[in-house]
Amino acid sequence: MAFSANPLSLSVPEPVFESWLRDTGYLEILDQRTTDLHRHSSTTTVAATTASSDAAVTNSAAAAVSISNGVFVLIFSRIGTLLSLLTLNPFAKLTSDDFSGDTPSWTLQFVGSFDSYSFPSSPSQARLRVHENVKRYARNYASLFVLFFACSLYQKLFALVGLISCLALWDVLKLCGDRWGLEHRPVIKQSLIRIAQCATAVILFCTNVQMALFSALAVSYVVMILHASFRKLTPSKQSTSKEVNRRVLRS
């Protein structure tokens, strides 16, 4: 049996398909539709619980049990959604091109308004938000890490002195290499590099720079996960580009 050709049956790479979804705004529509469906289902559940409690007004114990069961289900579902973030790799779809663009606005795009945040209704919605928001706000998260690391070094002045000492050590080694012409003496150059590496490791370990780095990484990771999962997906491009893409697809 012969089948007619269908252009929709062509194999499209996943990055290209996700780029098309992002440019046409369907990711935002999917996120908003998932939130609306969850809100509608929650309202229906509450209404059903209220109706059952009204019907069983003569039995107050049964009504209390039904209401408490609904509350426990809601609490455990949200706890499960938060725990699913621990098994999520937020950098799975991050590429080097995400750091090459302009930094999104801190107030309008990154922070947004109060309506720009909502609790993810399911682990799948949380995964969608985290992967997309990490790509969109990669430069913002990197700036936050630098800020947290600077604050951590400010609180640990000994670690700051150790880091500056390591930078000065490598700068002196570079200046000496240029002055002494170590490019023509590879054995001496490699020996000095190994000595500088050992000295750097000892200085970083003794001044607890690794603890400052670890604390900055931990705080930055927590802030990134929470912000990316609670931040709603908003249009990343202007409506004009969306119209152009739609015209191209139609043609």
Short mmCIF file of C-alpha atoms in Angstrom, two decimals:
data_model
loop_
_atom_site.label_atom_id
_atom_site.label_comp_id
_atom_site.label_asym_id
_atom_site.label_seq_id
_atom_site.Cartn_x
_atom_site.Cartn_y
_atom_site.Cartn_z
CA MET A 1 0.00 0.00 0.00
CA ALA A 2 1.46 3.38 -1.04
CA PHE A 3 1.26 6.44 1.18
CA SER A 4 1.23 10.00 -0.09
CA ALA A 5 4.13 12.28 0.85
CA ASN A 6 3.58 14.24 4.04
CA PRO A 7 5.91 17.18 4.76
CA LEU A 8 5.15 16.87 8.48
CA SER A 9 6.73 13.41 8.52
CA LEU A 10 10.21 14.81 7.88
CA SER A 11 12.72 14.19 10.62
CA VAL A 12 13.61 17.45 12.40
CA PRO A 13 16.55 17.63 14.83
CA GLU A 14 15.52 18.37 18.40
CA PRO A 15 17.55 21.63 18.73
CA VAL A 16 15.97 22.98 15.53
CA PHE A 17 12.49 22.01 16.72
CA GLU A 18 13.07 23.67 20.10
CA SER A 19 14.38 26.79 18.37
CA TRP A 20 11.22 26.92 16.27
CA LEU A 21 9.06 26.53 19.37
CA ARG A 22 11.01 29.32 21.07
CA ASP A 23 10.82 31.72 18.14
CA THR A 24 7.12 31.20 17.52
CA GLY A 25 6.21 31.55 21.20
CA TYR A 26 4.77 28.06 21.65
CA LEU A 27 6.91 27.36 24.71
CA GLU A 28 5.23 30.25 26.53
CA ILE A 29 1.81 29.05 25.40
CA LEU A 30 2.58 25.52 26.60
CA ASP A 31 3.75 26.77 29.99
CA GLN A 32 0.71 29.03 30.44
CA ARG A 33 -1.70 26.32 29.31
CA THR A 34 -0.19 23.84 31.79
CA THR A 35 -0.59 26.38 34.61
CA ASP A 36 -4.20 27.11 33.64
CA LEU A 37 -5.08 23.42 33.47
CA HIS A 38 -3.56 22.81 36.89
CA ARG A 39 -5.45 25.77 38.34
CA HIS A 40 -8.68 24.53 36.77
CA SER A 41 -8.18 21.01 38.13
CA SER A 42 -7.40 22.41 41.60
CA THR A 43 -10.55 24.55 41.51
CA THR A 44 -12.61 21.54 40.41
CA THR A 45 -11.15 19.46 43.24
CA VAL A 46 -11.87 22.14 45.81
CA ALA A 47 -15.42 22.53 44.49
CA ALA A 48 -15.98 18.78 44.64
CA THR A 49 -14.61 18.67 48.17
CA THR A 50 -16.86 21.54 49.22
CA ALA A 51 -19.88 19.87 47.67
CA SER A 52 -19.15 16.60 49.40
CA SER A 53 -18.67 18.38 52.70
CA ASP A 54 -22.00 20.20 52.26
CA ALA A 55 -23.71 16.94 51.46
CA ALA A 56 -22.20 15.37 54.55
CA VAL A 57 -22.90 18.31 56.84
CA THR A 58 -24.45 15.94 59.33
CA ASN A 59 -21.19 14.00 59.45
CA SER A 60 -18.52 16.58 60.36
CA ALA A 61 -15.81 13.92 60.76
CA ALA A 62 -16.14 12.77 57.13
CA ALA A 63 -16.01 16.35 55.88
CA ALA A 64 -12.88 17.07 57.91
CA VAL A 65 -11.21 13.94 56.59
CA SER A 66 -11.99 14.81 52.96
CA ILE A 67 -10.65 18.35 53.33
CA SER A 68 -7.50 17.17 55.11
CA ASN A 69 -6.89 14.56 52.40
CA GLY A 70 -7.05 17.24 49.71
CA VAL A 71 -4.60 19.43 51.61
CA PHE A 72 -2.18 16.55 52.13
CA VAL A 73 -2.33 15.60 48.43
CA LEU A 74 -1.54 19.19 47.44
CA ILE A 75 1.35 19.45 49.90
CA PHE A 76 2.90 16.13 48.89
CA SER A 77 2.53 16.92 45.17
CA ARG A 78 4.41 20.19 45.62
CA ILE A 79 7.07 18.49 47.72
CA GLY A 80 7.49 15.91 44.95
CA THR A 81 7.87 18.69 42.39
CA LEU A 82 10.58 20.35 44.48
CA LEU A 83 12.38 17.04 45.00
CA SER A 84 12.35 16.41 41.25
CA LEU A 85 14.57 19.48 40.87
CA LEU A 86 17.34 17.58 42.68
CA THR A 87 17.49 15.00 39.89
CA LEU A 88 17.42 17.61 37.12
CA ASN A 89 20.43 18.67 35.08
CA PRO A 90 19.84 22.40 34.41
CA PHE A 91 22.77 22.58 31.96
CA ALA A 92 21.58 19.76 29.69
CA LYS A 93 20.57 22.11 26.86
CA LEU A 94 22.99 24.95 27.58
CA THR A 95 25.42 25.84 24.78
CA SER A 96 28.24 28.32 24.36
CA ASP A 97 26.04 30.47 22.11
CA ASP A 98 23.84 31.27 25.11
CA PHE A 99 26.69 33.33 26.59
CA SER A 100 27.45 35.26 23.39
CA GLY A 101 24.28 37.36 23.21
CA ASP A 102 23.25 40.43 25.14
CA THR A 103 22.49 40.19 28.84
CA PRO A 104 18.72 40.29 29.45
CA SER A 105 17.41 43.22 31.43
CA TRP A 106 17.67 42.60 35.17
CA THR A 107 14.44 44.41 36.05
CA LEU A 108 12.13 43.78 33.11
CA GLN A 109 13.14 40.30 31.98
CA PHE A 110 15.17 38.55 34.69
CA VAL A 111 13.24 39.69 37.78
CA GLY A 112 9.97 40.74 36.18
CA SER A 113 6.79 41.45 38.10
CA PHE A 114 4.99 39.50 40.80
CA ASP A 115 2.76 37.87 38.17
CA SER A 116 5.84 36.47 36.43
CA TYR A 117 6.20 33.73 39.06
CA SER A 118 4.12 30.69 39.88
CA PHE A 119 4.69 27.31 41.48
CA PRO A 120 5.35 24.64 38.82
CA SER A 121 2.33 22.37 38.61
CA SER A 122 4.31 19.23 37.77
CA PRO A 123 7.89 17.97 37.45
CA SER A 124 7.60 18.16 33.65
CA GLN A 125 6.67 21.84 33.79
CA ALA A 126 9.51 22.52 36.22
CA ARG A 127 11.93 20.77 33.84
CA LEU A 128 10.65 22.80 30.89
CA ARG A 129 11.06 26.07 32.78
CA VAL A 130 14.52 25.27 34.12
CA HIS A 131 15.96 24.21 30.77
CA GLU A 132 14.53 27.21 28.93
CA ASN A 133 15.23 29.86 31.60
CA VAL A 134 18.81 28.68 32.07
CA LYS A 135 19.37 29.20 28.33
CA ARG A 136 17.71 32.62 28.36
CA TYR A 137 19.33 33.99 31.53
CA ALA A 138 22.72 32.25 31.36
CA ARG A 139 24.61 35.55 31.45
CA ASN A 140 22.55 36.75 34.42
CA TYR A 141 23.28 33.58 36.40
CA ALA A 142 26.99 33.87 35.56
CA SER A 143 27.00 37.46 36.82
CA LEU A 144 25.30 36.36 40.03
CA PHE A 145 27.98 33.71 40.57
CA VAL A 146 30.72 36.33 40.18
CA LEU A 147 28.88 38.57 42.65
CA PHE A 148 28.45 35.77 45.21
CA PHE A 149 32.09 34.75 44.82
CA ALA A 150 33.22 38.35 45.37
CA CYS A 151 31.03 38.59 48.50
CA SER A 152 32.44 35.30 49.76
CA LEU A 153 36.00 36.55 49.25
CA TYR A 154 35.11 39.81 51.00
CA GLN A 155 33.98 37.85 54.06
CA LYS A 156 37.16 35.74 53.95
CA LEU A 157 39.97 38.23 53.48
CA PHE A 158 42.61 35.52 53.92
CA ALA A 159 41.17 33.71 50.89
CA LEU A 160 41.18 36.97 48.93
CA VAL A 161 44.86 37.49 49.74
CA GLY A 162 45.61 33.92 48.63
CA LEU A 163 43.79 34.38 45.34
CA ILE A 164 45.59 37.65 44.61
CA SER A 165 48.89 35.98 45.49
CA CYS A 166 48.25 33.21 42.97
CA LEU A 167 47.40 35.70 40.24
CA ALA A 168 50.54 37.70 41.05
CA LEU A 169 52.64 34.53 41.00
CA TRP A 170 51.54 33.62 37.47
CA ASP A 171 51.95 37.21 36.32
CA VAL A 172 55.52 37.29 37.60
CA LEU A 173 56.20 33.95 35.92
CA LYS A 174 54.95 35.33 32.59
CA LEU A 175 57.07 38.48 32.90
CA CYS A 176 60.15 36.46 33.77
CA GLY A 177 59.53 34.10 30.88
CA ASP A 178 59.35 36.99 28.44
CA ARG A 179 62.48 38.62 29.85
CA TRP A 180 64.59 35.48 30.10
CA GLY A 181 63.47 34.04 26.78
CA LEU A 182 62.11 30.80 28.20
CA GLU A 183 60.42 30.04 24.87
CA HIS A 184 63.81 28.81 23.68
CA ARG A 185 64.34 26.77 26.89
CA PRO A 186 61.33 24.45 27.07
CA VAL A 187 62.77 22.26 29.84
CA ILE A 188 63.30 25.18 32.22
CA LYS A 189 59.90 26.62 31.25
CA GLN A 190 58.04 23.39 32.00
CA SER A 191 59.91 23.03 35.31
CA LEU A 192 58.93 26.54 36.40
CA ILE A 193 55.32 25.92 35.36
CA ARG A 194 55.17 22.74 37.47
CA ILE A 195 56.66 24.57 40.45
CA ALA A 196 54.12 27.40 40.03
CA GLN A 197 51.27 24.90 39.83
CA CYS A 198 52.34 23.23 43.07
CA ALA A 199 52.77 26.59 44.78
CA THR A 200 49.30 27.67 43.57
CA ALA A 201 47.70 24.51 44.92
CA VAL A 202 49.38 24.97 48.30
CA ILE A 203 48.36 28.64 48.52
CA LEU A 204 44.74 27.94 47.54
CA PHE A 205 44.50 25.09 50.04
CA CYS A 206 46.06 26.99 52.92
CA THR A 207 43.96 30.12 52.38
CA ASN A 208 40.67 28.19 51.97
CA VAL A 209 39.88 29.64 48.57
CA GLN A 210 38.15 26.38 47.68
CA MET A 211 35.64 26.93 50.50
CA ALA A 212 34.79 30.39 49.16
CA LEU A 213 34.39 28.93 45.69
CA PHE A 214 32.23 26.06 46.95
CA SER A 215 29.94 28.37 48.95
CA ALA A 216 29.53 30.69 45.95
CA LEU A 217 28.73 27.73 43.70
CA ALA A 218 26.19 26.32 46.18
CA VAL A 219 24.35 29.62 46.66
CA SER A 220 24.39 30.38 42.93
CA TYR A 221 23.04 26.92 42.09
CA VAL A 222 20.17 27.17 44.58
CA VAL A 223 19.22 30.66 43.38
CA MET A 224 19.38 29.53 39.75
CA ILE A 225 17.22 26.44 40.29
CA LEU A 226 14.57 28.26 42.30
CA HIS A 227 14.40 31.24 39.95
CA ALA A 228 14.37 29.12 36.80
CA SER A 229 11.65 26.79 38.09
CA PHE A 230 9.33 29.49 39.47
CA ARG A 231 9.87 32.02 36.66
CA LYS A 232 7.18 31.77 34.01
CA LEU A 233 8.23 31.54 30.39
CA THR A 234 7.76 34.93 28.77
CA PRO A 235 8.23 35.81 25.09
CA SER A 236 11.95 36.08 24.39
CA LYS A 237 11.54 37.95 21.10
CA GLN A 238 9.36 40.71 19.84
CA SER A 239 6.10 40.03 18.09
CA THR A 240 7.55 41.31 14.83
CA SER A 241 10.02 38.44 14.61
CA LYS A 242 7.23 36.00 15.39
CA GLU A 243 5.16 37.38 12.54
CA VAL A 244 8.13 37.04 10.20
CA ASN A 245 8.64 33.43 11.22
CA ARG A 246 4.97 32.65 10.72
CA ARG A 247 5.02 34.17 7.26
CA VAL A 248 8.09 32.12 6.38
CA LEU A 249 6.40 28.95 7.59
CA ARG A 250 3.27 29.74 5.61
CA SER A 251 5.25 30.39 2.45
#
